[in-house]
Amino acid sequence: MDAEAALEDPDAGEGLEIGIVDSAADLPPEQAEAVAIAEGADYCDLEARDPEHHGTLVFGAAHPFAAGATYRFYRLFGPEPTYSTDLLLPLQDARDHGVDLLNISAGFPHEGDGNSRLRRAIESTADEFLVVAAAGNQGRGPTESVNYPARYAAALAVGGYVPRCTSSVGLDETDRRLWAD
């Protein structure tokens, strides 16, 4: 992908459907009118659209590179804790909606019983859409830094970038994934 060209192309991402599993998005009216938003799902019972503004930030990071895409929001995160099995609902809804890419802004530090169900669900969608998952920001070490579901081979792990980072980047030879220490 030519990121610079995508930033300049208002039709970049045209024809794509992008799902965002997060806390929804609270877009200003003028921006909401200019963006193609399709029905997603709301798994929370909250009055505020995006109380933490995280879903809005995730949308803001994706939209400049895919301004022509259609977006679906799967609101999962609210005041109650989220468990790995909670992600099964938006995965199925995204499958039913025919998304091309599903961003999951959640991560869990270990793979428990529920996460193995999540792994199977993500693997089963691999031929239908790409799962992009938050790598996490705990920084526990080279092999524990990436959370689940981002650690699954069927998911693409993404994370933030710190321009003054003095960490080294390495390659895990067991599964060919890059990590930053």
mmCIF file with all atom_site columns, C-alpha atoms in Angstrom:
data_model
loop_
_atom_site.group_PDB
_atom_site.id
_atom_site.type_symbol
_atom_site.label_atom_id
_atom_site.label_alt_id
_atom_site.label_comp_id
_atom_site.label_asym_id
_atom_site.label_entity_id
_atom_site.label_seq_id
_atom_site.pdbx_PDB_ins_code
_atom_site.Cartn_x
_atom_site.Cartn_y
_atom_site.Cartn_z
_atom_site.occupancy
_atom_site.B_iso_or_equiv
_atom_site.pdbx_formal_charge
_atom_site.auth_seq_id
_atom_site.auth_comp_id
_atom_site.auth_asym_id
_atom_site.auth_atom_id
_atom_site.pdbx_PDB_model_num
ATOM 1   C CA . MET A 1 1   ? 0.000   0.000   0.000  1.00 0.00 ? 1   MET A CA 1
ATOM 2   C CA . ASP A 1 2   ? 1.288   3.413   -0.905 1.00 0.00 ? 2   ASP A CA 1
ATOM 3   C CA . ALA A 1 3   ? 0.323   5.291   2.272  1.00 0.00 ? 3   ALA A CA 1
ATOM 4   C CA . GLU A 1 4   ? 1.201   8.716   0.925  1.00 0.00 ? 4   GLU A CA 1
ATOM 5   C CA . ALA A 1 5   ? -0.937  8.187   -2.176 1.00 0.00 ? 5   ALA A CA 1
ATOM 6   C CA . ALA A 1 6   ? -3.817  6.872   -0.034 1.00 0.00 ? 6   ALA A CA 1
ATOM 7   C CA . LEU A 1 7   ? -3.714  10.013  2.090  1.00 0.00 ? 7   LEU A CA 1
ATOM 8   C CA . GLU A 1 8   ? -4.146  12.133  -1.030 1.00 0.00 ? 8   GLU A CA 1
ATOM 9   C CA . ASP A 1 9   ? -6.824  9.968   -2.678 1.00 0.00 ? 9   ASP A CA 1
ATOM 10  C CA . PRO A 1 10  ? -10.383 10.640  -1.425 1.00 0.00 ? 10  PRO A CA 1
ATOM 11  C CA . ASP A 1 11  ? -11.489 7.354   -3.026 1.00 0.00 ? 11  ASP A CA 1
ATOM 12  C CA . ALA A 1 12  ? -8.824  5.187   -1.350 1.00 0.00 ? 12  ALA A CA 1
ATOM 13  C CA . GLY A 1 13  ? -10.538 2.165   0.126  1.00 0.00 ? 13  GLY A CA 1
ATOM 14  C CA . GLU A 1 14  ? -13.580 2.504   -2.126 1.00 0.00 ? 14  GLU A CA 1
ATOM 15  C CA . GLY A 1 15  ? -15.472 -0.778  -2.186 1.00 0.00 ? 15  GLY A CA 1
ATOM 16  C CA . LEU A 1 16  ? -14.013 -1.948  1.138  1.00 0.00 ? 16  LEU A CA 1
ATOM 17  C CA . GLU A 1 17  ? -16.048 -2.537  4.266  1.00 0.00 ? 17  GLU A CA 1
ATOM 18  C CA . ILE A 1 18  ? -14.122 -1.950  7.470  1.00 0.00 ? 18  ILE A CA 1
ATOM 19  C CA . GLY A 1 19  ? -15.466 -3.048  10.836 1.00 0.00 ? 19  GLY A CA 1
ATOM 20  C CA . ILE A 1 20  ? -14.227 -1.531  14.078 1.00 0.00 ? 20  ILE A CA 1
ATOM 21  C CA . VAL A 1 21  ? -14.764 -3.390  17.364 1.00 0.00 ? 21  VAL A CA 1
ATOM 22  C CA . ASP A 1 22  ? -14.376 -0.740  20.029 1.00 0.00 ? 22  ASP A CA 1
ATOM 23  C CA . SER A 1 23  ? -16.426 1.814   21.931 1.00 0.00 ? 23  SER A CA 1
ATOM 24  C CA . ALA A 1 24  ? -18.204 3.116   18.764 1.00 0.00 ? 24  ALA A CA 1
ATOM 25  C CA . ALA A 1 25  ? -17.383 6.474   17.210 1.00 0.00 ? 25  ALA A CA 1
ATOM 26  C CA . ASP A 1 26  ? -18.570 9.936   18.004 1.00 0.00 ? 26  ASP A CA 1
ATOM 27  C CA . LEU A 1 27  ? -18.025 11.867  14.789 1.00 0.00 ? 27  LEU A CA 1
ATOM 28  C CA . PRO A 1 28  ? -18.853 15.549  14.338 1.00 0.00 ? 28  PRO A CA 1
ATOM 29  C CA . PRO A 1 29  ? -22.001 15.918  12.164 1.00 0.00 ? 29  PRO A CA 1
ATOM 30  C CA . GLU A 1 30  ? -20.100 17.337  9.178  1.00 0.00 ? 30  GLU A CA 1
ATOM 31  C CA . GLN A 1 31  ? -17.695 14.387  9.201  1.00 0.00 ? 31  GLN A CA 1
ATOM 32  C CA . ALA A 1 32  ? -20.439 11.812  9.810  1.00 0.00 ? 32  ALA A CA 1
ATOM 33  C CA . GLU A 1 33  ? -22.284 13.088  6.711  1.00 0.00 ? 33  GLU A CA 1
ATOM 34  C CA . ALA A 1 34  ? -19.148 12.708  4.581  1.00 0.00 ? 34  ALA A CA 1
ATOM 35  C CA . VAL A 1 35  ? -18.377 9.134   5.687  1.00 0.00 ? 35  VAL A CA 1
ATOM 36  C CA . ALA A 1 36  ? -20.135 5.981   4.514  1.00 0.00 ? 36  ALA A CA 1
ATOM 37  C CA . ILE A 1 37  ? -21.340 4.284   7.701  1.00 0.00 ? 37  ILE A CA 1
ATOM 38  C CA . ALA A 1 38  ? -23.338 1.065   7.527  1.00 0.00 ? 38  ALA A CA 1
ATOM 39  C CA . GLU A 1 39  ? -25.184 -0.690  10.323 1.00 0.00 ? 39  GLU A CA 1
ATOM 40  C CA . GLY A 1 40  ? -22.947 -2.493  12.771 1.00 0.00 ? 40  GLY A CA 1
ATOM 41  C CA . ALA A 1 41  ? -24.023 -3.684  16.216 1.00 0.00 ? 41  ALA A CA 1
ATOM 42  C CA . ASP A 1 42  ? -24.207 -2.340  19.748 1.00 0.00 ? 42  ASP A CA 1
ATOM 43  C CA . TYR A 1 43  ? -23.573 -4.853  22.522 1.00 0.00 ? 43  TYR A CA 1
ATOM 44  C CA . CYS A 1 44  ? -23.612 -2.224  25.299 1.00 0.00 ? 44  CYS A CA 1
ATOM 45  C CA . ASP A 1 45  ? -26.467 -0.400  26.938 1.00 0.00 ? 45  ASP A CA 1
ATOM 46  C CA . LEU A 1 46  ? -24.968 3.069   27.225 1.00 0.00 ? 46  LEU A CA 1
ATOM 47  C CA . GLU A 1 47  ? -26.458 6.454   26.481 1.00 0.00 ? 47  GLU A CA 1
ATOM 48  C CA . ALA A 1 48  ? -23.173 8.086   25.466 1.00 0.00 ? 48  ALA A CA 1
ATOM 49  C CA . ARG A 1 49  ? -21.943 7.187   21.975 1.00 0.00 ? 49  ARG A CA 1
ATOM 50  C CA . ASP A 1 50  ? -18.228 6.920   22.698 1.00 0.00 ? 50  ASP A CA 1
ATOM 51  C CA . PRO A 1 51  ? -17.568 7.811   26.339 1.00 0.00 ? 51  PRO A CA 1
ATOM 52  C CA . GLU A 1 52  ? -13.867 6.938   26.184 1.00 0.00 ? 52  GLU A CA 1
ATOM 53  C CA . HIS A 1 53  ? -13.336 8.327   22.633 1.00 0.00 ? 53  HIS A CA 1
ATOM 54  C CA . HIS A 1 54  ? -11.203 5.300   21.790 1.00 0.00 ? 54  HIS A CA 1
ATOM 55  C CA . GLY A 1 55  ? -13.410 4.120   18.925 1.00 0.00 ? 55  GLY A CA 1
ATOM 56  C CA . THR A 1 56  ? -13.339 7.637   17.519 1.00 0.00 ? 56  THR A CA 1
ATOM 57  C CA . LEU A 1 57  ? -9.527  7.652   17.689 1.00 0.00 ? 57  LEU A CA 1
ATOM 58  C CA . VAL A 1 58  ? -9.270  4.253   15.975 1.00 0.00 ? 58  VAL A CA 1
ATOM 59  C CA . PHE A 1 59  ? -11.601 5.450   13.205 1.00 0.00 ? 59  PHE A CA 1
ATOM 60  C CA . GLY A 1 60  ? -9.493  8.616   12.929 1.00 0.00 ? 60  GLY A CA 1
ATOM 61  C CA . ALA A 1 61  ? -6.356  6.521   12.416 1.00 0.00 ? 61  ALA A CA 1
ATOM 62  C CA . ALA A 1 62  ? -7.920  4.323   9.712  1.00 0.00 ? 62  ALA A CA 1
ATOM 63  C CA . HIS A 1 63  ? -10.044 6.795   7.788  1.00 0.00 ? 63  HIS A CA 1
ATOM 64  C CA . PRO A 1 64  ? -7.258  8.932   6.257  1.00 0.00 ? 64  PRO A CA 1
ATOM 65  C CA . PHE A 1 65  ? -5.916  5.803   4.523  1.00 0.00 ? 65  PHE A CA 1
ATOM 66  C CA . ALA A 1 66  ? -9.336  4.486   3.436  1.00 0.00 ? 66  ALA A CA 1
ATOM 67  C CA . ALA A 1 67  ? -11.542 7.550   3.032  1.00 0.00 ? 67  ALA A CA 1
ATOM 68  C CA . GLY A 1 68  ? -13.682 5.823   0.403  1.00 0.00 ? 68  GLY A CA 1
ATOM 69  C CA . ALA A 1 69  ? -14.436 2.750   2.533  1.00 0.00 ? 69  ALA A CA 1
ATOM 70  C CA . THR A 1 70  ? -17.706 1.940   4.262  1.00 0.00 ? 70  THR A CA 1
ATOM 71  C CA . TYR A 1 71  ? -17.370 1.628   8.041  1.00 0.00 ? 71  TYR A CA 1
ATOM 72  C CA . ARG A 1 72  ? -19.306 -0.530  10.497 1.00 0.00 ? 72  ARG A CA 1
ATOM 73  C CA . PHE A 1 73  ? -18.951 -0.028  14.244 1.00 0.00 ? 73  PHE A CA 1
ATOM 74  C CA . TYR A 1 74  ? -19.331 -2.931  16.633 1.00 0.00 ? 74  TYR A CA 1
ATOM 75  C CA . ARG A 1 75  ? -19.647 -1.337  20.047 1.00 0.00 ? 75  ARG A CA 1
ATOM 76  C CA . LEU A 1 76  ? -18.376 -3.822  22.599 1.00 0.00 ? 76  LEU A CA 1
ATOM 77  C CA . PHE A 1 77  ? -16.486 -1.822  25.182 1.00 0.00 ? 77  PHE A CA 1
ATOM 78  C CA . GLY A 1 78  ? -18.326 -0.078  27.982 1.00 0.00 ? 78  GLY A CA 1
ATOM 79  C CA . PRO A 1 79  ? -18.060 0.122   31.765 1.00 0.00 ? 79  PRO A CA 1
ATOM 80  C CA . GLU A 1 80  ? -18.234 -3.660  32.224 1.00 0.00 ? 80  GLU A CA 1
ATOM 81  C CA . PRO A 1 81  ? -15.117 -5.840  31.753 1.00 0.00 ? 81  PRO A CA 1
ATOM 82  C CA . THR A 1 82  ? -14.708 -7.438  28.346 1.00 0.00 ? 82  THR A CA 1
ATOM 83  C CA . TYR A 1 83  ? -13.741 -11.089 28.075 1.00 0.00 ? 83  TYR A CA 1
ATOM 84  C CA . SER A 1 84  ? -12.223 -12.891 25.110 1.00 0.00 ? 84  SER A CA 1
ATOM 85  C CA . THR A 1 85  ? -15.463 -14.782 24.453 1.00 0.00 ? 85  THR A CA 1
ATOM 86  C CA . ASP A 1 86  ? -17.276 -11.420 24.098 1.00 0.00 ? 86  ASP A CA 1
ATOM 87  C CA . LEU A 1 87  ? -15.377 -10.957 20.837 1.00 0.00 ? 87  LEU A CA 1
ATOM 88  C CA . LEU A 1 88  ? -17.194 -13.925 19.302 1.00 0.00 ? 88  LEU A CA 1
ATOM 89  C CA . LEU A 1 89  ? -20.335 -11.804 18.754 1.00 0.00 ? 89  LEU A CA 1
ATOM 90  C CA . PRO A 1 90  ? -18.742 -9.062  16.643 1.00 0.00 ? 90  PRO A CA 1
ATOM 91  C CA . LEU A 1 91  ? -16.722 -11.664 14.723 1.00 0.00 ? 91  LEU A CA 1
ATOM 92  C CA . GLN A 1 92  ? -19.933 -13.415 13.700 1.00 0.00 ? 92  GLN A CA 1
ATOM 93  C CA . ASP A 1 93  ? -21.743 -10.159 12.935 1.00 0.00 ? 93  ASP A CA 1
ATOM 94  C CA . ALA A 1 94  ? -18.802 -8.950  10.831 1.00 0.00 ? 94  ALA A CA 1
ATOM 95  C CA . ARG A 1 95  ? -18.923 -12.243 8.938  1.00 0.00 ? 95  ARG A CA 1
ATOM 96  C CA . ASP A 1 96  ? -22.676 -11.835 8.379  1.00 0.00 ? 96  ASP A CA 1
ATOM 97  C CA . HIS A 1 97  ? -22.164 -8.240  7.200  1.00 0.00 ? 97  HIS A CA 1
ATOM 98  C CA . GLY A 1 98  ? -19.417 -9.227  4.764  1.00 0.00 ? 98  GLY A CA 1
ATOM 99  C CA . VAL A 1 99  ? -16.673 -6.912  6.024  1.00 0.00 ? 99  VAL A CA 1
ATOM 100 C CA . ASP A 1 100 ? -13.261 -7.034  4.367  1.00 0.00 ? 100 ASP A CA 1
ATOM 101 C CA . LEU A 1 101 ? -11.286 -6.006  7.436  1.00 0.00 ? 101 LEU A CA 1
ATOM 102 C CA . LEU A 1 102 ? -12.151 -6.110  11.142 1.00 0.00 ? 102 LEU A CA 1
ATOM 103 C CA . ASN A 1 103 ? -10.167 -4.060  13.646 1.00 0.00 ? 103 ASN A CA 1
ATOM 104 C CA . ILE A 1 104 ? -10.245 -5.355  17.224 1.00 0.00 ? 104 ILE A CA 1
ATOM 105 C CA . SER A 1 105 ? -9.050  -2.819  19.764 1.00 0.00 ? 105 SER A CA 1
ATOM 106 C CA . ALA A 1 106 ? -8.677  -5.298  22.592 1.00 0.00 ? 106 ALA A CA 1
ATOM 107 C CA . GLY A 1 107 ? -6.124  -7.676  23.889 1.00 0.00 ? 107 GLY A CA 1
ATOM 108 C CA . PHE A 1 108 ? -5.634  -10.242 26.605 1.00 0.00 ? 108 PHE A CA 1
ATOM 109 C CA . PRO A 1 109 ? -2.234  -11.162 28.057 1.00 0.00 ? 109 PRO A CA 1
ATOM 110 C CA . HIS A 1 110 ? -2.763  -14.924 28.085 1.00 0.00 ? 110 HIS A CA 1
ATOM 111 C CA . GLU A 1 111 ? -4.510  -17.601 26.079 1.00 0.00 ? 111 GLU A CA 1
ATOM 112 C CA . GLY A 1 112 ? -7.103  -19.203 28.332 1.00 0.00 ? 112 GLY A CA 1
ATOM 113 C CA . ASP A 1 113 ? -9.963  -21.539 27.488 1.00 0.00 ? 113 ASP A CA 1
ATOM 114 C CA . GLY A 1 114 ? -12.073 -18.692 26.118 1.00 0.00 ? 114 GLY A CA 1
ATOM 115 C CA . ASN A 1 115 ? -9.218  -17.467 23.984 1.00 0.00 ? 115 ASN A CA 1
ATOM 116 C CA . SER A 1 116 ? -8.868  -20.860 22.296 1.00 0.00 ? 116 SER A CA 1
ATOM 117 C CA . ARG A 1 117 ? -12.500 -20.450 21.146 1.00 0.00 ? 117 ARG A CA 1
ATOM 118 C CA . LEU A 1 118 ? -11.569 -16.967 19.951 1.00 0.00 ? 118 LEU A CA 1
ATOM 119 C CA . ARG A 1 119 ? -8.528  -18.342 18.094 1.00 0.00 ? 119 ARG A CA 1
ATOM 120 C CA . ARG A 1 120 ? -10.694 -20.882 16.273 1.00 0.00 ? 120 ARG A CA 1
ATOM 121 C CA . ALA A 1 121 ? -13.231 -18.171 15.395 1.00 0.00 ? 121 ALA A CA 1
ATOM 122 C CA . ILE A 1 122 ? -10.528 -15.865 13.995 1.00 0.00 ? 122 ILE A CA 1
ATOM 123 C CA . GLU A 1 123 ? -8.944  -18.721 12.053 1.00 0.00 ? 123 GLU A CA 1
ATOM 124 C CA . SER A 1 124 ? -12.343 -19.592 10.584 1.00 0.00 ? 124 SER A CA 1
ATOM 125 C CA . THR A 1 125 ? -12.727 -16.047 9.200  1.00 0.00 ? 125 THR A CA 1
ATOM 126 C CA . ALA A 1 126 ? -9.280  -15.930 7.555  1.00 0.00 ? 126 ALA A CA 1
ATOM 127 C CA . ASP A 1 127 ? -10.654 -16.671 4.080  1.00 0.00 ? 127 ASP A CA 1
ATOM 128 C CA . GLU A 1 128 ? -13.399 -14.067 4.474  1.00 0.00 ? 128 GLU A CA 1
ATOM 129 C CA . PHE A 1 129 ? -11.768 -11.025 6.059  1.00 0.00 ? 129 PHE A CA 1
ATOM 130 C CA . LEU A 1 130 ? -8.580  -9.808  7.691  1.00 0.00 ? 130 LEU A CA 1
ATOM 131 C CA . VAL A 1 131 ? -8.564  -9.421  11.482 1.00 0.00 ? 131 VAL A CA 1
ATOM 132 C CA . VAL A 1 132 ? -6.359  -6.540  12.616 1.00 0.00 ? 132 VAL A CA 1
ATOM 133 C CA . ALA A 1 133 ? -5.836  -6.658  16.378 1.00 0.00 ? 133 ALA A CA 1
ATOM 134 C CA . ALA A 1 134 ? -4.217  -4.357  18.909 1.00 0.00 ? 134 ALA A CA 1
ATOM 135 C CA . ALA A 1 135 ? -0.828  -5.667  19.955 1.00 0.00 ? 135 ALA A CA 1
ATOM 136 C CA . GLY A 1 136 ? -1.155  -4.055  23.372 1.00 0.00 ? 136 GLY A CA 1
ATOM 137 C CA . ASN A 1 137 ? 0.903   -1.551  25.248 1.00 0.00 ? 137 ASN A CA 1
ATOM 138 C CA . GLN A 1 138 ? 2.096   -3.386  28.322 1.00 0.00 ? 138 GLN A CA 1
ATOM 139 C CA . GLY A 1 139 ? 5.734   -3.845  27.234 1.00 0.00 ? 139 GLY A CA 1
ATOM 140 C CA . ARG A 1 140 ? 6.387   -6.969  29.288 1.00 0.00 ? 140 ARG A CA 1
ATOM 141 C CA . GLY A 1 141 ? 9.177   -8.319  27.088 1.00 0.00 ? 141 GLY A CA 1
ATOM 142 C CA . PRO A 1 142 ? 9.791   -9.570  23.552 1.00 0.00 ? 142 PRO A CA 1
ATOM 143 C CA . THR A 1 143 ? 7.583   -12.647 23.683 1.00 0.00 ? 143 THR A CA 1
ATOM 144 C CA . GLU A 1 144 ? 4.890   -11.417 26.069 1.00 0.00 ? 144 GLU A CA 1
ATOM 145 C CA . SER A 1 145 ? 4.444   -7.906  24.649 1.00 0.00 ? 145 SER A CA 1
ATOM 146 C CA . VAL A 1 146 ? 1.892   -8.869  22.013 1.00 0.00 ? 146 VAL A CA 1
ATOM 147 C CA . ASN A 1 147 ? -1.525  -9.710  23.432 1.00 0.00 ? 147 ASN A CA 1
ATOM 148 C CA . TYR A 1 148 ? -4.094  -12.185 22.179 1.00 0.00 ? 148 TYR A CA 1
ATOM 149 C CA . PRO A 1 149 ? -5.812  -12.131 19.696 1.00 0.00 ? 149 PRO A CA 1
ATOM 150 C CA . ALA A 1 150 ? -3.006  -10.201 17.960 1.00 0.00 ? 150 ALA A CA 1
ATOM 151 C CA . ARG A 1 151 ? -0.617  -13.119 18.653 1.00 0.00 ? 151 ARG A CA 1
ATOM 152 C CA . TYR A 1 152 ? -2.674  -15.532 16.574 1.00 0.00 ? 152 TYR A CA 1
ATOM 153 C CA . ALA A 1 153 ? -1.193  -16.352 13.175 1.00 0.00 ? 153 ALA A CA 1
ATOM 154 C CA . ALA A 1 154 ? -4.522  -15.527 11.492 1.00 0.00 ? 154 ALA A CA 1
ATOM 155 C CA . ALA A 1 155 ? -4.487  -11.943 12.842 1.00 0.00 ? 155 ALA A CA 1
ATOM 156 C CA . LEU A 1 156 ? -2.394  -8.937  11.921 1.00 0.00 ? 156 LEU A CA 1
ATOM 157 C CA . ALA A 1 157 ? -0.963  -7.281  15.042 1.00 0.00 ? 157 ALA A CA 1
ATOM 158 C CA . VAL A 1 158 ? -0.755  -3.488  15.068 1.00 0.00 ? 158 VAL A CA 1
ATOM 159 C CA . GLY A 1 159 ? 0.496   -1.051  17.643 1.00 0.00 ? 159 GLY A CA 1
ATOM 160 C CA . GLY A 1 160 ? 1.464   2.518   18.213 1.00 0.00 ? 160 GLY A CA 1
ATOM 161 C CA . TYR A 1 161 ? 4.765   4.050   17.298 1.00 0.00 ? 161 TYR A CA 1
ATOM 162 C CA . VAL A 1 162 ? 6.968   6.154   19.516 1.00 0.00 ? 162 VAL A CA 1
ATOM 163 C CA . PRO A 1 163 ? 9.395   8.196   17.382 1.00 0.00 ? 163 PRO A CA 1
ATOM 164 C CA . ARG A 1 164 ? 12.104  8.300   20.043 1.00 0.00 ? 164 ARG A CA 1
ATOM 165 C CA . CYS A 1 165 ? 11.941  4.591   20.796 1.00 0.00 ? 165 CYS A CA 1
ATOM 166 C CA . THR A 1 166 ? 15.365  3.119   21.587 1.00 0.00 ? 166 THR A CA 1
ATOM 167 C CA . SER A 1 167 ? 14.124  -0.462  21.389 1.00 0.00 ? 167 SER A CA 1
ATOM 168 C CA . SER A 1 168 ? 15.509  -3.068  19.078 1.00 0.00 ? 168 SER A CA 1
ATOM 169 C CA . VAL A 1 169 ? 13.394  -4.955  16.553 1.00 0.00 ? 169 VAL A CA 1
ATOM 170 C CA . GLY A 1 170 ? 13.762  -8.693  16.203 1.00 0.00 ? 170 GLY A CA 1
ATOM 171 C CA . LEU A 1 171 ? 12.286  -11.636 14.354 1.00 0.00 ? 171 LEU A CA 1
ATOM 172 C CA . ASP A 1 172 ? 10.782  -14.579 16.221 1.00 0.00 ? 172 ASP A CA 1
ATOM 173 C CA . GLU A 1 173 ? 12.035  -17.548 14.183 1.00 0.00 ? 173 GLU A CA 1
ATOM 174 C CA . THR A 1 174 ? 9.277   -19.848 15.516 1.00 0.00 ? 174 THR A CA 1
ATOM 175 C CA . ASP A 1 175 ? 6.447   -18.033 13.717 1.00 0.00 ? 175 ASP A CA 1
ATOM 176 C CA . ARG A 1 176 ? 8.253   -15.358 11.657 1.00 0.00 ? 176 ARG A CA 1
ATOM 177 C CA . ARG A 1 177 ? 6.682   -12.426 13.528 1.00 0.00 ? 177 ARG A CA 1
ATOM 178 C CA . LEU A 1 178 ? 8.455   -9.169  14.170 1.00 0.00 ? 178 LEU A CA 1
ATOM 179 C CA . TRP A 1 179 ? 8.558   -7.742  17.661 1.00 0.00 ? 179 TRP A CA 1
ATOM 180 C CA . ALA A 1 180 ? 9.988   -4.625  19.256 1.00 0.00 ? 180 ALA A CA 1
ATOM 181 C CA . ASP A 1 181 ? 11.782  -4.808  22.571 1.00 0.00 ? 181 ASP A CA 1
#
